[in-house]
Amino acid sequence: MTFLQRELKKMTDMSQLCSMVTFVGDVGYVRISEEIRLRLEFLRSVLSTYSGISMTMINRKEGVIDKNNLEFQEVLGIKSVSNPYFEDGVCPQIWKDANKIDWYVYKPIESDYQKIAEMVDCYISMFQEEGLSRGPRMNL
């Protein structure tokens, strides 16, 4: 597995609604229903950085249904680090430098991956068919 695949897998493994992810390159696909798939990939902000997750719902017959970008800073906030060059903290991001790719300065902890997984689940729940949700639903 590539670094990006491993990082997506950490997030989807904590998800309540991503039962199985199929990777094609650095893109993960999750079956939501018979006709709907979720496409997950890291959101490239500039040539060498990834600042979040891009989530795209696709109908197998009709194409893209919806697209949503989830920025790490929106979900995780600014993170404190011990590096003196980042006294005010750092926005979580993945950085690619030549052939090396890794988290830049701040490395997410388990609770960070869990927060991202919860946001992915929230997005998925908007497209699930009735009766497929694992948890209770609120009736408004």
XYZ file of N, CA, C and O in Angstrom:
560
model
N 0.834 -1.201 0.000
C 0.000 0.000 0.000
C 0.868 1.249 0.000
O 1.908 1.275 0.632
N 0.381 2.266 -0.674
C 1.083 3.542 -0.665
C 0.769 4.291 0.630
O -0.168 3.933 1.363
N 1.520 5.337 0.893
C 1.283 6.150 2.079
C -0.147 6.700 2.085
O -0.848 6.619 3.095
N -0.594 7.251 0.958
C -1.935 7.827 0.903
C -3.010 6.760 1.102
O -4.015 7.000 1.787
N -2.819 5.580 0.547
C -3.773 4.488 0.761
C -3.838 4.114 2.242
O -4.922 3.929 2.797
N -2.672 3.997 2.884
C -2.634 3.643 4.315
C -3.349 4.688 5.169
O -4.082 4.339 6.103
N -3.156 5.955 4.848
C -3.797 7.014 5.623
C -5.313 7.011 5.419
O -6.068 7.171 6.376
N -5.763 6.805 4.195
C -7.213 6.690 3.958
C -7.781 5.475 4.683
O -8.871 5.531 5.256
N -7.033 4.378 4.681
C -7.485 3.160 5.358
C -7.629 3.382 6.858
O -8.578 2.895 7.470
N -6.710 4.121 7.475
C -6.826 4.426 8.907
C -8.143 5.134 9.188
O -8.799 4.869 10.196
N -8.527 6.037 8.309
C -9.773 6.794 8.495
C -10.993 5.918 8.256
O -11.939 5.934 9.040
N -10.975 5.144 7.183
C -12.144 4.320 6.874
C -12.284 3.144 7.839
O -13.403 2.696 8.095
N -11.182 2.653 8.399
C -11.276 1.579 9.391
C -12.018 2.033 10.647
O -12.627 1.219 11.337
N -11.981 3.319 10.946
C -12.681 3.851 12.121
C -14.113 4.262 11.805
O -14.873 4.607 12.691
N -14.462 4.217 10.549
C -15.801 4.597 10.110
C -16.813 3.514 10.482
O -16.504 2.326 10.446
N -18.009 3.941 10.794
C -19.105 3.006 11.055
C -19.790 2.584 9.752
O -20.492 1.590 9.719
N -19.582 3.361 8.672
C -20.333 3.133 7.441
C -19.483 2.728 6.244
O -20.016 2.461 5.174
N -18.183 2.688 6.393
C -17.293 2.239 5.305
C -16.893 0.808 5.589
O -15.914 0.543 6.274
N -17.663 -0.135 5.065
C -17.394 -1.526 5.395
C -16.196 -2.089 4.644
O -15.412 -2.841 5.192
N -16.042 -1.716 3.389
C -14.921 -2.232 2.619
C -14.493 -1.170 1.612
O -15.317 -0.607 0.914
N -13.207 -0.908 1.561
C -12.664 0.088 0.639
C -11.858 -0.627 -0.436
O -11.036 -1.485 -0.135
N -12.118 -0.274 -1.680
C -11.349 -0.782 -2.803
C -10.486 0.362 -3.312
O -11.002 1.443 -3.601
N -9.185 0.123 -3.396
C -8.278 1.163 -3.850
C -7.929 0.986 -5.315
O -7.639 -0.120 -5.772
N -7.966 2.088 -6.037
C -7.478 2.167 -7.402
C -6.496 3.336 -7.378
O -6.906 4.490 -7.274
N -5.215 3.029 -7.371
C -4.212 4.064 -7.146
C -4.374 4.606 -5.733
O -4.580 3.852 -4.787
N -4.344 5.905 -5.593
C -4.489 6.524 -4.279
C -5.924 6.937 -3.981
O -6.187 7.712 -3.059
N -6.871 6.411 -4.735
C -8.289 6.713 -4.550
C -8.973 5.490 -3.951
O -8.755 4.368 -4.395
N -9.798 5.726 -2.932
C -10.567 4.657 -2.314
C -12.030 4.747 -2.714
O -12.593 5.843 -2.781
N -12.642 3.593 -2.987
C -14.061 3.533 -3.339
C -14.786 2.677 -2.316
O -14.315 1.605 -1.938
N -15.952 3.179 -1.879
C -16.765 2.488 -0.888
C -18.162 2.300 -1.475
O -18.763 3.255 -1.983
N -18.684 1.090 -1.387
C -20.047 0.821 -1.854
C -21.028 1.311 -0.795
O -20.984 0.884 0.363
N -21.910 2.217 -1.192
C -22.917 2.775 -0.290
C -24.249 2.052 -0.482
O -24.954 1.759 0.467
N -24.596 1.771 -1.729
C -25.808 1.021 -2.061
C -25.553 0.313 -3.386
O -24.444 0.373 -3.922
N -26.566 -0.307 -3.920
C -26.422 -1.022 -5.185
C -25.902 -0.096 -6.290
O -25.066 -0.492 -7.088
N -26.373 1.144 -6.309
C -26.026 2.067 -7.390
C -25.045 3.176 -6.986
O -24.493 3.842 -7.843
N -24.837 3.389 -5.697
C -24.046 4.545 -5.251
C -22.712 4.116 -4.651
O -22.650 3.187 -3.851
N -21.667 4.824 -5.063
C -20.322 4.611 -4.537
C -19.783 5.937 -4.011
O -20.097 7.003 -4.533
N -18.951 5.845 -2.983
C -18.246 7.005 -2.451
C -16.810 6.942 -2.932
O -16.143 5.916 -2.778
N -16.333 8.025 -3.495
C -14.931 8.136 -3.921
C -14.228 9.023 -2.899
O -14.642 10.149 -2.647
N -13.179 8.484 -2.265
C -12.391 9.215 -1.261
C -10.976 9.408 -1.771
O -10.350 8.448 -2.229
N -10.486 10.624 -1.662
C -9.101 10.887 -2.016
C -8.629 12.127 -1.271
O -9.439 12.934 -0.806
N -7.339 12.258 -1.149
C -6.801 13.433 -0.482
C -6.933 14.635 -1.394
O -6.753 14.547 -2.610
N -7.272 15.757 -0.793
C -7.493 17.012 -1.495
C -6.160 17.722 -1.685
O -5.523 18.121 -0.710
N -5.750 17.835 -2.910
C -4.471 18.477 -3.223
C -4.699 19.986 -3.284
O -5.474 20.463 -4.097
N -4.019 20.718 -2.385
C -4.207 22.165 -2.351
C -3.215 22.887 -3.254
O -3.547 23.874 -3.873
N -1.998 22.441 -3.300
C -0.989 22.928 -4.246
C -0.220 21.703 -4.713
O -0.488 20.591 -4.266
N 0.741 21.889 -5.551
C 1.441 20.743 -6.121
C 2.004 19.772 -5.092
O 2.027 18.575 -5.312
N 2.461 20.276 -3.964
C 3.149 19.378 -3.035
C 2.425 19.167 -1.705
O 2.971 18.549 -0.814
N 1.211 19.673 -1.533
C 0.520 19.473 -0.255
C -0.911 18.964 -0.451
O -1.563 19.258 -1.448
N -1.347 18.209 0.540
C -2.720 17.709 0.606
C -3.325 18.253 1.897
O -2.811 17.997 2.981
N -4.420 19.003 1.775
C -4.968 19.718 2.923
C -6.269 19.141 3.463
O -6.845 19.685 4.400
N -6.737 18.054 2.895
C -7.993 17.488 3.361
C -8.384 16.257 2.564
O -7.569 15.645 1.880
N -9.670 15.936 2.659
C -10.246 14.778 1.982
C -11.310 15.272 1.005
O -12.151 16.092 1.374
N -11.277 14.755 -0.202
C -12.327 15.023 -1.178
C -13.255 13.816 -1.187
O -12.801 12.676 -1.336
N -14.554 14.066 -1.002
C -15.553 12.999 -0.977
C -16.521 13.238 -2.130
O -17.121 14.310 -2.217
N -16.665 12.247 -2.997
C -17.558 12.372 -4.144
C -18.512 11.191 -4.165
O -18.071 10.035 -4.156
N -19.813 11.475 -4.194
C -20.820 10.435 -4.337
C -21.097 10.250 -5.819
O -21.333 11.220 -6.542
N -21.052 8.987 -6.257
C -21.208 8.679 -7.671
C -22.319 7.651 -7.842
O -22.321 6.613 -7.188
N -23.255 7.954 -8.737
C -24.249 6.981 -9.150
C -23.657 6.240 -10.336
O -23.182 6.868 -11.289
N -23.632 4.930 -10.271
C -22.985 4.124 -11.309
C -23.549 4.384 -12.704
O -22.842 4.259 -13.701
N -24.824 4.755 -12.797
C -25.459 4.960 -14.096
C -25.538 6.423 -14.509
O -25.563 6.729 -15.685
N -25.597 7.322 -13.516
C -25.837 8.727 -13.828
C -24.646 9.644 -13.578
O -24.673 10.807 -13.940
N -23.603 9.146 -12.916
C -22.424 9.972 -12.671
C -22.412 10.624 -11.300
O -23.038 10.141 -10.358
N -21.715 11.742 -11.195
C -21.520 12.422 -9.915
C -22.848 12.966 -9.390
O -23.580 13.651 -10.105
N -23.131 12.637 -8.125
C -24.327 13.128 -7.436
C -23.980 14.376 -6.627
O -24.692 15.364 -6.632
N -22.847 14.302 -5.916
C -22.465 15.382 -5.008
C -20.975 15.285 -4.729
O -20.393 14.206 -4.823
N -20.397 16.423 -4.379
C -18.981 16.460 -4.025
C -18.823 17.376 -2.817
O -19.457 18.428 -2.743
N -17.970 16.948 -1.881
C -17.735 17.750 -0.681
C -16.267 17.630 -0.305
O -15.718 16.531 -0.286
N -15.643 18.766 -0.023
C -14.255 18.775 0.423
C -14.208 19.023 1.920
O -14.838 19.952 2.421
N -13.468 18.197 2.599
C -13.331 18.269 4.049
C -11.894 18.676 4.365
O -10.975 17.875 4.181
N -11.707 19.920 4.769
C -10.368 20.426 5.090
C -9.959 19.942 6.482
O -10.753 20.004 7.422
N -8.715 19.480 6.620
C -8.226 19.030 7.923
C -8.334 20.131 8.967
O -8.686 19.885 10.114
N -8.038 21.368 8.584
C -8.092 22.474 9.539
C -9.508 22.669 10.076
O -9.693 22.967 11.248
N -10.536 22.473 9.241
C -11.924 22.617 9.682
C -12.287 21.576 10.729
O -13.029 21.853 11.662
N -11.794 20.368 10.549
C -12.155 19.263 11.447
C -11.234 19.194 12.659
O -11.693 19.004 13.780
N -9.940 19.366 12.441
C -8.955 19.157 13.509
C -8.460 20.451 14.139
O -7.897 20.430 15.237
N -8.631 21.565 13.461
C -8.157 22.848 13.980
C -6.653 23.003 13.822
O -5.980 22.197 13.176
N -6.118 24.043 14.431
C -4.676 24.279 14.444
C -4.094 23.410 15.557
O -4.595 23.412 16.678
N -3.026 22.702 15.259
C -2.432 21.782 16.222
C -1.136 22.348 16.794
O -0.278 22.838 16.056
N -0.998 22.260 18.102
C 0.236 22.664 18.769
C 1.314 21.628 18.517
O 1.043 20.431 18.520
N 2.522 22.114 18.285
C 3.669 21.232 18.078
C 4.848 21.765 18.869
O 4.888 22.935 19.246
N 5.811 20.906 19.124
C 6.985 21.316 19.900
C 8.037 22.018 19.051
O 9.026 22.514 19.568
N 7.844 22.085 17.753
C 8.790 22.726 16.854
C 8.787 24.241 17.086
O 7.744 24.888 16.953
N 9.935 24.843 17.419
C 9.981 26.275 17.718
C 9.652 27.162 16.513
O 9.313 28.331 16.687
N 9.723 26.632 15.316
C 9.385 27.418 14.132
C 7.873 27.583 13.952
O 7.433 28.355 13.105
N 7.103 26.825 14.721
C 5.646 26.874 14.615
C 5.036 27.161 15.992
O 4.253 26.374 16.514
N 5.397 28.290 16.572
C 4.931 28.658 17.914
C 3.407 28.730 17.991
O 2.820 28.434 19.028
N 2.763 29.164 16.915
C 1.308 29.313 16.903
C 0.588 28.040 16.470
O -0.628 28.031 16.305
N 1.343 26.980 16.256
C 0.759 25.719 15.822
C 0.822 25.577 14.310
O 1.352 26.440 13.602
N 0.244 24.495 13.821
C 0.300 24.183 12.395
C -1.027 23.568 11.954
O -1.696 22.888 12.730
N -1.399 23.841 10.709
C -2.574 23.203 10.115
C -2.155 21.814 9.647
O -1.160 21.692 8.923
N -2.864 20.778 10.043
C -2.512 19.432 9.576
C -2.549 19.360 8.050
O -3.490 19.852 7.421
N -1.514 18.785 7.477
C -1.442 18.595 6.033
C -0.401 17.534 5.699
O 0.492 17.262 6.490
N -0.569 16.951 4.543
C 0.398 15.984 4.030
C 1.258 16.723 3.018
O 0.749 17.506 2.204
N 2.535 16.470 3.087
C 3.487 17.174 2.236
C 4.292 16.182 1.424
O 4.780 15.194 1.957
N 4.418 16.459 0.139
C 5.210 15.614 -0.745
C 6.456 16.389 -1.152
O 6.370 17.504 -1.668
N 7.612 15.782 -0.885
C 8.887 16.397 -1.234
C 9.692 15.373 -2.019
O 10.155 14.384 -1.443
N 9.816 15.604 -3.317
C 10.477 14.656 -4.218
C 9.768 13.307 -4.121
O 8.591 13.212 -4.423
N 10.441 12.266 -3.633
C 9.824 10.934 -3.525
C 9.306 10.632 -2.134
O 8.796 9.542 -1.896
N 9.455 11.570 -1.201
C 9.005 11.340 0.167
C 7.658 12.036 0.390
O 7.463 13.178 -0.006
N 6.744 11.313 1.033
C 5.440 11.871 1.360
C 5.117 11.505 2.800
O 5.297 10.360 3.221
N 4.670 12.503 3.582
C 4.370 12.275 4.997
C 3.587 13.474 5.529
O 3.450 14.486 4.856
N 3.103 13.356 6.745
C 2.464 14.480 7.412
C 3.520 15.540 7.675
O 4.659 15.218 8.017
N 3.146 16.795 7.520
C 4.066 17.911 7.695
C 4.012 18.411 9.135
O 2.996 18.906 9.585
N 5.081 18.237 9.861
C 5.296 18.673 11.245
C 4.382 17.932 12.221
O 4.854 17.259 13.115
N 3.057 18.045 12.072
C 2.115 17.385 12.992
C 1.644 16.069 12.397
O 1.183 16.012 11.261
N 1.736 14.989 13.200
C 1.227 13.679 12.789
C -0.066 13.408 13.568
O -0.068 13.471 14.799
N -1.145 13.119 12.868
C -2.426 12.882 13.552
C -2.350 11.720 14.542
O -1.609 10.757 14.342
N -3.146 11.846 15.604
C -3.289 10.779 16.584
C -4.621 10.072 16.340
O -5.416 10.502 15.490
N -4.859 9.006 17.068
C -6.061 8.193 16.837
C -7.351 9.011 16.890
O -8.240 8.842 16.059
N -7.451 9.924 17.848
C -8.674 10.729 17.955
C -8.863 11.640 16.740
O -9.998 11.955 16.369
N -7.782 12.055 16.091
C -7.885 12.859 14.874
C -8.487 12.028 13.740
O -9.388 12.480 13.035
N -7.984 10.808 13.589
C -8.530 9.923 12.562
C -10.009 9.637 12.841
O -10.826 9.570 11.926
N -10.356 9.498 14.115
C -11.742 9.234 14.489
C -12.642 10.416 14.114
O -13.748 10.224 13.597
N -12.195 11.643 14.342
C -12.978 12.828 13.973
C -13.229 12.876 12.478
O -14.334 13.188 12.026
N -12.198 12.569 11.699
C -12.356 12.572 10.245
C -13.327 11.470 9.828
O -14.214 11.695 9.002
N -13.207 10.298 10.423
C -14.112 9.179 10.117
C -15.556 9.552 10.423
O -16.472 9.218 9.662
N -15.786 10.254 11.516
C -17.143 10.676 11.880
C -17.713 11.649 10.853
O -18.899 11.586 10.525
N -16.886 12.533 10.328
C -17.343 13.463 9.298
C -17.654 12.727 7.992
O -18.632 13.043 7.317
N -16.842 11.738 7.648
C -17.109 10.926 6.457
C -18.430 10.177 6.649
O -19.266 10.139 5.746
N -18.657 9.623 7.834
C -19.912 8.919 8.121
C -21.110 9.854 8.009
O -22.165 9.467 7.502
N -20.948 11.068 8.490
C -22.029 12.054 8.403
C -22.386 12.299 6.942
O -23.563 12.352 6.577
N -21.385 12.421 6.102
C -21.607 12.631 4.674
C -22.287 11.411 4.052
O -23.265 11.545 3.317
N -21.788 10.233 4.366
C -22.369 9.000 3.814
C -23.834 8.869 4.206
O -24.682 8.481 3.396
N -24.155 9.201 5.450
C -25.527 9.013 5.941
C -26.545 9.809 5.127
O -27.712 9.427 5.056
N -26.110 10.881 4.492
C -27.023 11.671 3.658
C -27.448 10.925 2.384
O -28.446 11.269 1.769
N -26.707 9.893 2.010
C -26.949 9.198 0.747
C -27.344 7.738 0.938
O -27.564 7.037 -0.048
N -27.432 7.300 2.183
C -27.794 5.906 2.431
C -29.272 5.672 2.204
O -30.098 6.553 2.458
N -29.573 4.466 1.773
C -30.966 4.068 1.655
C -31.505 3.801 3.046
O -30.767 3.424 3.950
N -32.783 3.989 3.230
C -33.411 3.723 4.522
C -33.126 2.292 4.964
O -33.133 1.378 4.156
N -32.843 2.112 6.227
C -32.634 0.781 6.777
C -31.193 0.316 6.738
O -30.872 -0.699 7.315
N -30.288 1.052 6.073
C -28.895 0.632 6.009
C -28.052 1.237 7.120
O -26.945 0.799 7.353
N -28.569 2.231 7.794
C -27.823 2.880 8.868
C -27.681 1.949 10.057
O -28.596 1.213 10.393
N -26.520 1.982 10.713
C -26.286 1.114 11.866
C -26.846 1.701 13.148
O -27.111 1.002 14.093
N -26.986 3.000 13.195
C -27.426 3.654 14.426
C -28.850 4.156 14.311
O -29.468 4.112 13.242
N -29.405 4.675 15.418
C -30.772 5.196 15.386
C -30.839 6.489 14.584
O -29.899 7.260 14.514
N -31.968 6.709 13.933
C -32.178 7.928 13.159
C -33.160 8.815 13.881
O -34.103 8.337 14.494
N -32.975 10.121 13.766
C -33.914 11.052 14.368
C -34.990 11.398 13.334
O -34.688 11.632 12.165
N -36.233 11.417 13.763
C -37.323 11.830 12.907
C -37.660 13.273 13.235
O -37.898 13.603 14.404
N -37.668 14.127 12.241
C -37.974 15.551 12.472
C -39.373 15.860 12.052
O -39.934 15.360 11.202
